[in-house]
Coordinates of C-alpha atoms in Angstrom, one line a residue:
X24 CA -28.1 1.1 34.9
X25 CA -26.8 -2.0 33.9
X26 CA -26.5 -3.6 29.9
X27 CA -28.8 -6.5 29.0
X28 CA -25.3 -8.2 27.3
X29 CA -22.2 -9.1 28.5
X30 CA -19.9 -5.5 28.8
X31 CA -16.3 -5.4 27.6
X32 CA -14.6 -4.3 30.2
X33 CA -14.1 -4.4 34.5
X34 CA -13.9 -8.4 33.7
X35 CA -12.0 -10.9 34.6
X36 CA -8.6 -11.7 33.0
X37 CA -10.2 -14.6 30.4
X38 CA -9.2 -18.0 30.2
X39 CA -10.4 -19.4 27.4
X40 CA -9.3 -22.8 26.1
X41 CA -11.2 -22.3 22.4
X42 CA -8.8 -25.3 21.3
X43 CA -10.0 -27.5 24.1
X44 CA -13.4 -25.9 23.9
X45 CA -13.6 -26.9 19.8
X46 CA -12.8 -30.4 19.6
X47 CA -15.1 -32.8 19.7
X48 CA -14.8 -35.5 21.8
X49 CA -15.5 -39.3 20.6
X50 CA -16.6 -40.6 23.7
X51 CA -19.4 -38.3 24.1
X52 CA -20.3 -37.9 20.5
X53 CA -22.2 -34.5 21.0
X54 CA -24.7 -33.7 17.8
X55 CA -23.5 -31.5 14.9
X56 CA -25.3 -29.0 16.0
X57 CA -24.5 -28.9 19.6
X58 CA -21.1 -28.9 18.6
X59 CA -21.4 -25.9 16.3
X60 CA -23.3 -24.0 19.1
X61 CA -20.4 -24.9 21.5
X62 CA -18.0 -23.4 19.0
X63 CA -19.6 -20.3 18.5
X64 CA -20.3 -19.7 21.8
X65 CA -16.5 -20.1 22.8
X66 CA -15.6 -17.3 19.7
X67 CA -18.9 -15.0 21.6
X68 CA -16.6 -15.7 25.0
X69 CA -13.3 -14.5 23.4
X70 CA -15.3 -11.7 22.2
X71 CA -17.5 -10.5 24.6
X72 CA -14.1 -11.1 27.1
X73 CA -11.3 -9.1 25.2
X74 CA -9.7 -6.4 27.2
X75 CA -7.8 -5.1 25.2
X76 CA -9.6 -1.9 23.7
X77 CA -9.5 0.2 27.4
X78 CA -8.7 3.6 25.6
X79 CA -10.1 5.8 22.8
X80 CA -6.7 5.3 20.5
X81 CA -6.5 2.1 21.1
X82 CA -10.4 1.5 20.0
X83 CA -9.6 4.1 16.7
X84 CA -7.2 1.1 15.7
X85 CA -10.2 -1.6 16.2
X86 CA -12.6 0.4 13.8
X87 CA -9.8 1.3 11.1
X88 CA -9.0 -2.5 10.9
X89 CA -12.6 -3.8 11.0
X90 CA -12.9 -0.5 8.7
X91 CA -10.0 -2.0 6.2
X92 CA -11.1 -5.8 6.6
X93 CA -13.7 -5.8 3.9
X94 CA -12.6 -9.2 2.9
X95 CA -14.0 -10.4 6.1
X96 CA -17.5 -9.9 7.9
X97 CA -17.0 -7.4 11.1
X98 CA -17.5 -9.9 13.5
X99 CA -14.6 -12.0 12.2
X100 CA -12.1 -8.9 11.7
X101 CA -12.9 -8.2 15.1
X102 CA -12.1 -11.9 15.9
X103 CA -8.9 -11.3 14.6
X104 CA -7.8 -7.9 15.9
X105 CA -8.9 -9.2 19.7
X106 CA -6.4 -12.4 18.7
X107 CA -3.2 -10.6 17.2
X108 CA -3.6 -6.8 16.6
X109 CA -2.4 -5.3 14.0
X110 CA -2.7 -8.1 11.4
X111 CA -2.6 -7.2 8.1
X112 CA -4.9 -9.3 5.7
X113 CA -5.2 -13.2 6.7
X114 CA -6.9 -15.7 4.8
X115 CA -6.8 -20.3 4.9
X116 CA -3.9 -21.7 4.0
X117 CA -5.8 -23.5 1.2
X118 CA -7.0 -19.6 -0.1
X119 CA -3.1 -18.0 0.6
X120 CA -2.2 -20.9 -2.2
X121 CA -5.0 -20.8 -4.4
X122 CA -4.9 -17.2 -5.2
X123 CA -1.5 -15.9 -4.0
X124 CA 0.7 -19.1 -4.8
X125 CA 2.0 -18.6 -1.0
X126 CA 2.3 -21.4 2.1
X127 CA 2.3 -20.8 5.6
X128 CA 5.3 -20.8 7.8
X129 CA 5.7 -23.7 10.7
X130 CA 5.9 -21.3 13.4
X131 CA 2.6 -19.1 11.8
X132 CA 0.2 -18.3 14.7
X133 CA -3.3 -19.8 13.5
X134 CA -6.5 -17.4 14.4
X135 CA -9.8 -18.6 15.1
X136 CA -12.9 -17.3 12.8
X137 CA -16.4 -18.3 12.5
X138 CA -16.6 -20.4 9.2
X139 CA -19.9 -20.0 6.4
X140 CA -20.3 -23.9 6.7
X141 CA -18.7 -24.9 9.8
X142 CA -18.6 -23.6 13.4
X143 CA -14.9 -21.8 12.8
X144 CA -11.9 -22.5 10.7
X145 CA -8.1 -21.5 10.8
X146 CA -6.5 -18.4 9.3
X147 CA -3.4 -16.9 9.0
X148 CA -1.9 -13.4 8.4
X149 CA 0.9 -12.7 5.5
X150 CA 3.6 -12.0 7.7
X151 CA 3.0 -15.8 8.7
X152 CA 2.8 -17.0 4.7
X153 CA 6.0 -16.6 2.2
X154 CA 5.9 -17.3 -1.2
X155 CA 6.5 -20.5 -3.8
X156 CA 8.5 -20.2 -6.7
X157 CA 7.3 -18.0 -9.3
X158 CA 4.4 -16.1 -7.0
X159 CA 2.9 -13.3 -8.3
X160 CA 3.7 -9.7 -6.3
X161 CA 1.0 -9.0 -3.7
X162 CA -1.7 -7.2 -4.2
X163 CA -2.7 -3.2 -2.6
X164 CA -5.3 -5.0 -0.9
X165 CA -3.2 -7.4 1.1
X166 CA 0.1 -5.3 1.9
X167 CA -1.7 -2.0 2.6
X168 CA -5.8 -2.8 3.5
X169 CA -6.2 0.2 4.7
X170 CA -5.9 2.0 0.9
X171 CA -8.5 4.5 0.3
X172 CA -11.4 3.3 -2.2
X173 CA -13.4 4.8 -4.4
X174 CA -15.9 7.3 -3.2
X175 CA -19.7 5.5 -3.8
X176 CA -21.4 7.7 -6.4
X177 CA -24.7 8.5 -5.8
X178 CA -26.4 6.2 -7.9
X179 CA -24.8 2.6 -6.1
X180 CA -25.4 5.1 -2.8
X181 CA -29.3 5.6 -3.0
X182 CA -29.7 1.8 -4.6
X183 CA -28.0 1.0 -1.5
X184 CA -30.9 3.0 0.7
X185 CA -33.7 1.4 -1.2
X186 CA -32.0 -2.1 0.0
X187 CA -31.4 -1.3 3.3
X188 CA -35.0 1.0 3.9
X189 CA -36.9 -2.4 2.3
X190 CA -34.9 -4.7 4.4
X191 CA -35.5 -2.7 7.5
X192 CA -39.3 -2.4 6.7
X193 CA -39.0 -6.2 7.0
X194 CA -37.9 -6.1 10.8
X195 CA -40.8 -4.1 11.1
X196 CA -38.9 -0.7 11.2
X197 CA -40.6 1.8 9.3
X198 CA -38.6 5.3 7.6
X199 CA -40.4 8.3 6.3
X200 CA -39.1 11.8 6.5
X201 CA -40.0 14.7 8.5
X202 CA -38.7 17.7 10.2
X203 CA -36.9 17.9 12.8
X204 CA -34.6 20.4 15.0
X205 CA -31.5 21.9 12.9
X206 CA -28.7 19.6 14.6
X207 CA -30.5 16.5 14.6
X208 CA -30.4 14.4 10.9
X209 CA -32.7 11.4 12.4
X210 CA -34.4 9.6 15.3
X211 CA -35.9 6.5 16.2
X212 CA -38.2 5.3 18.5
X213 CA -40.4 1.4 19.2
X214 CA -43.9 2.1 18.7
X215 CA -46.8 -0.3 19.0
X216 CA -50.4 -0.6 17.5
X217 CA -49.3 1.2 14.5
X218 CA -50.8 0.3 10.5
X219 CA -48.9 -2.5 9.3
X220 CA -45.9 -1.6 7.3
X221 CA -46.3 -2.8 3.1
X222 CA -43.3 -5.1 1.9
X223 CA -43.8 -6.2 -2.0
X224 CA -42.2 -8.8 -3.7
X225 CA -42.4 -10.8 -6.8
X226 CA -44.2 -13.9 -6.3
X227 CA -42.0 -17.3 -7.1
X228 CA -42.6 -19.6 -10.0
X229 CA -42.1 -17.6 -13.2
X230 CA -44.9 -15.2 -12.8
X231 CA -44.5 -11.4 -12.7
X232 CA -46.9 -11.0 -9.8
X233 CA -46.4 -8.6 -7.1
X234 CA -47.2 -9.8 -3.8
X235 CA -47.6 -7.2 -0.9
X236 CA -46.6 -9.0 2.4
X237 CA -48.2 -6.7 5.4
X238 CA -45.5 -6.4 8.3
X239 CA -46.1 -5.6 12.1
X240 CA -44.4 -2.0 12.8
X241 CA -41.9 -2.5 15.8
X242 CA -39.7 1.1 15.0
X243 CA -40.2 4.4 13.6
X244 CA -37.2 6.0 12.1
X245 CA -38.0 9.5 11.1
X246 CA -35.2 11.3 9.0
X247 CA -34.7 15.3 8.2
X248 CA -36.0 16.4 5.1
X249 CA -33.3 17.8 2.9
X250 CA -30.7 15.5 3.4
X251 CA -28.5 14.7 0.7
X252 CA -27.9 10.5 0.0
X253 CA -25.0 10.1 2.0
X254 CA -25.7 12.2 5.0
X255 CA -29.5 9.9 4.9
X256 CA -27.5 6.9 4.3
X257 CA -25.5 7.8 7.7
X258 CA -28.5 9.1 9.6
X259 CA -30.5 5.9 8.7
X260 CA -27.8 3.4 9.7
X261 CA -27.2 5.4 13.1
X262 CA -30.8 5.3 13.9
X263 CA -31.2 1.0 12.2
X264 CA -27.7 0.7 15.0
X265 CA -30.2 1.7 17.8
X266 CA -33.0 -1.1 16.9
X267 CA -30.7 -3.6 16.0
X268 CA -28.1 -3.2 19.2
X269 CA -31.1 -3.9 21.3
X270 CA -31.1 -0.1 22.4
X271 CA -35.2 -0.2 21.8
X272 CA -35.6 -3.8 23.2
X273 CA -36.5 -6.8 20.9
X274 CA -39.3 -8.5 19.0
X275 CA -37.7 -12.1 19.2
X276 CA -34.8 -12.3 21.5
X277 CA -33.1 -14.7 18.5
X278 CA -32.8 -11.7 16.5
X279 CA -31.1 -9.8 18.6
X280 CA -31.0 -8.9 22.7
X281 CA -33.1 -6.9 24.7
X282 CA -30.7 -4.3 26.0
X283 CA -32.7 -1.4 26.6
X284 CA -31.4 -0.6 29.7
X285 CA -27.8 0.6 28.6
X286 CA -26.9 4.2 29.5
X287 CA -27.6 7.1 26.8
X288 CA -23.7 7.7 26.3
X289 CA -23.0 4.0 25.8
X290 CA -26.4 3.7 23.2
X291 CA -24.4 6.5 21.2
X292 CA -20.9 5.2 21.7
X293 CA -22.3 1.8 20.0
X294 CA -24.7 3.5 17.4
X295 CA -22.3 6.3 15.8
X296 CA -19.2 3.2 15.9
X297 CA -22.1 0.7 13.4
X298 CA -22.9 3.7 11.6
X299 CA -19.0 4.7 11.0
X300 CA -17.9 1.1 10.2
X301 CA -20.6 0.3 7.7
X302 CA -19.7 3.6 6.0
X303 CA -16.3 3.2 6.2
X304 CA -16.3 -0.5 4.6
X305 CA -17.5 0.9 1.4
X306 CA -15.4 4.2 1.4
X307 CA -12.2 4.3 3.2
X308 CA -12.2 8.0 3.7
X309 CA -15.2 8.2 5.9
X310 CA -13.7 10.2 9.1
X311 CA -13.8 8.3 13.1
X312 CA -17.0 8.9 14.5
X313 CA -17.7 12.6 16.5
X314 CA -18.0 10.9 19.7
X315 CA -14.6 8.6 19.3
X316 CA -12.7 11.7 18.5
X317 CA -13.8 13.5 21.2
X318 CA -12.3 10.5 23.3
X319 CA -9.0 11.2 21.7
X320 CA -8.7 14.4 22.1
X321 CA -9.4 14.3 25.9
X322 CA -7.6 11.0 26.5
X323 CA -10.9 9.6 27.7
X324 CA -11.7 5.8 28.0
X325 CA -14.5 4.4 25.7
X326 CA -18.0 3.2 27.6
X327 CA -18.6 0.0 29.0
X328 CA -20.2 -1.3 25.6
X329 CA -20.7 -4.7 24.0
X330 CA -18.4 -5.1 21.4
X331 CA -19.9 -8.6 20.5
X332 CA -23.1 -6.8 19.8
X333 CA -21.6 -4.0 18.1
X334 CA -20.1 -6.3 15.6
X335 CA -23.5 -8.4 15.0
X336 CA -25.2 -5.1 14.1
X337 CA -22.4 -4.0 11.7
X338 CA -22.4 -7.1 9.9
X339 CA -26.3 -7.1 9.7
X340 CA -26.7 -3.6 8.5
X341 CA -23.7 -4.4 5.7
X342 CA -25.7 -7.0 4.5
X343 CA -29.1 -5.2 4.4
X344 CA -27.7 -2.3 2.2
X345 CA -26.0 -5.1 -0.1
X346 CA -28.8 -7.1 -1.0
X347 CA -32.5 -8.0 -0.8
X348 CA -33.2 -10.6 2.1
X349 CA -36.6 -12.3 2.6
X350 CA -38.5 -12.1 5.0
X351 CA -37.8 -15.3 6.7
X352 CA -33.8 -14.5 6.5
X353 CA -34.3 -11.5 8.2
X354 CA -32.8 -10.8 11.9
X355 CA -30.5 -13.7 10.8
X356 CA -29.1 -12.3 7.6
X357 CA -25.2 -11.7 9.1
X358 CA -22.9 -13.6 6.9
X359 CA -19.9 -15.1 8.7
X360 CA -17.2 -15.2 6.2

């Protein structure tokens, strides 16, 4: 079988202009937004084409620095990593002065992200900045990312379930509890004709009235009873990776691609690496994912997965556990920053 999307390897070397591909030329005066699009697509082409990450250690070092990067959304510390690995923490030159009283170097290599209010912007690593009279020391953050932080306790950890279970019940994706067989923690499968799913929310304008919005359900994710909150949380995000990577199909191709016809090894590959890096970002000291460390330990190559998608889903399923989205935001909720 062949992937819906793009895969990341067995391409072609990749020639990609992005600085001739991101200006804007005068004589054709393209629209904003045709300009933007053009922008993002060219970052989606340097992703989609990187070839760098052809072996298991070498994609352990991708998901410990998107893992690390928590200053940046996945898809732009992947940006990053496929531009100049092993970067350390990179911000604007306007932010390296504003908060660290540091400028950046002539000779700094500038790397390509997707900007909040613009198609991309420029950003540069440390080792390219050095520091103005009287700057401050750096913090743990930016000379060692990678520092462990705090364990979640298991009050932020099941107030991050809620979010996520009532922003998933807004795709459409429905979670309840049930058994199932002694090595398996969750599952997920697209179901159709099903009773609408029950989202509330407080009605705008002041009033404390509850209004019950009644959503079409797409996805069942069913997960063991018993579970303590982080092994749910981890089961729930494996099984939301499946949906969400296309794995299941789609509901609205603009939320996300049908890829259904990806092969089982590469749907787990891509589902246990979202799971592991949304976990990770809020506690350093989650371990690689089962299937990565097999890699490593055999000196296999990884699948021929979509790392572009991968990254989408990450970012999505961050957000969804971080705050309450409406139902209009949702399937378009990743932030870019």
């Amino acid at each position: 079988m062949s992937s819906g999307a793009p895969g990341l390897f067995g391409q072609g070397s990749l020639e990609l202009d992005l600085e001739g591909q991101l200006e804007l030329s005068l004589a054709e005066e393209p629209s904003a937004a045709s300009s933007a699009d053009q922008a993002r697509q060219s970052v989606d082409d340097l992703v989609r084409g990187a070839q760098r990450y052809r072996t298991a250690s070498q994609y352990a070092d991708l998901l410990r620095a998107v893992g690390s990067s928590r200053h940046l959304s996945p898809l732009n510390a992947v940006l990053v990593d496929v531009q100049r690995p092993g970067a350390t923490h990179v911000l604007t030159a306007a932010r390296w002065r504003e908060r660290h009283r540091r400028v950046v170097r002539a000779d700094a290599q500038p790397l390509v992200v997707l900007a909040p209010r613009g198609p991309v912007t420029f950003v540069f690593d440390v080792t390219g900045t050095e520091p103005l009279e009287g700057a401050p020391p750096l913090p743990l953050e930016v000379t060692d990312p990678g520092a462990a932080v705090a364990a979640t306790g298991e009050p932020a950890l099941t107030a991050r379930l809620d979010r996520l279970v009532d922003n998933l019940v807004g795709l459409g994706v429905g979670v309840r509890t049930g058994r199932l067989g002694s090595q398996q923690a969750g599952s997920v499968r697209a179901v159709t004709g099903g009773r609408p799913l029950r989202r509330e929310r407080v009605a705008r304008g002041g009033r404390q009235q509850t209004v019950v919005e009644r959503v079409p359900l797409r996805y069942e994710v069913v997960l063991a009873d018993g579970l303590e909150p982080r092994r749910r949380l981890v089961a729930l995000l494996h099984a939301a990776a499946h949906v969400l990577c296309g794995h299941l199909g789609t509901p609205d191709p603009l939320w996300w691609p049908d890829r259904s016809g990806v092969e089982h090894d590469v749907e787990e590959w891509e589902a246990e690496s979202v799971a592991h890096l949304v976990a990770r970002r809020a506690d350093s000291s989650v371990e690689l994912p089962p299937s990565v460390q097999q890699h490593l330990e055999a000196g296999l190559q990884p699948p021929l997965f979509s790392l572009e998608r991968l990254a989408r889903a990450t970012g999505d399923l961050e957000a969804y556990g971080t705050r309450r989205f409406r139902s209009a935001e949702l399937g378009r909720a990743r932030p870019t920053t």
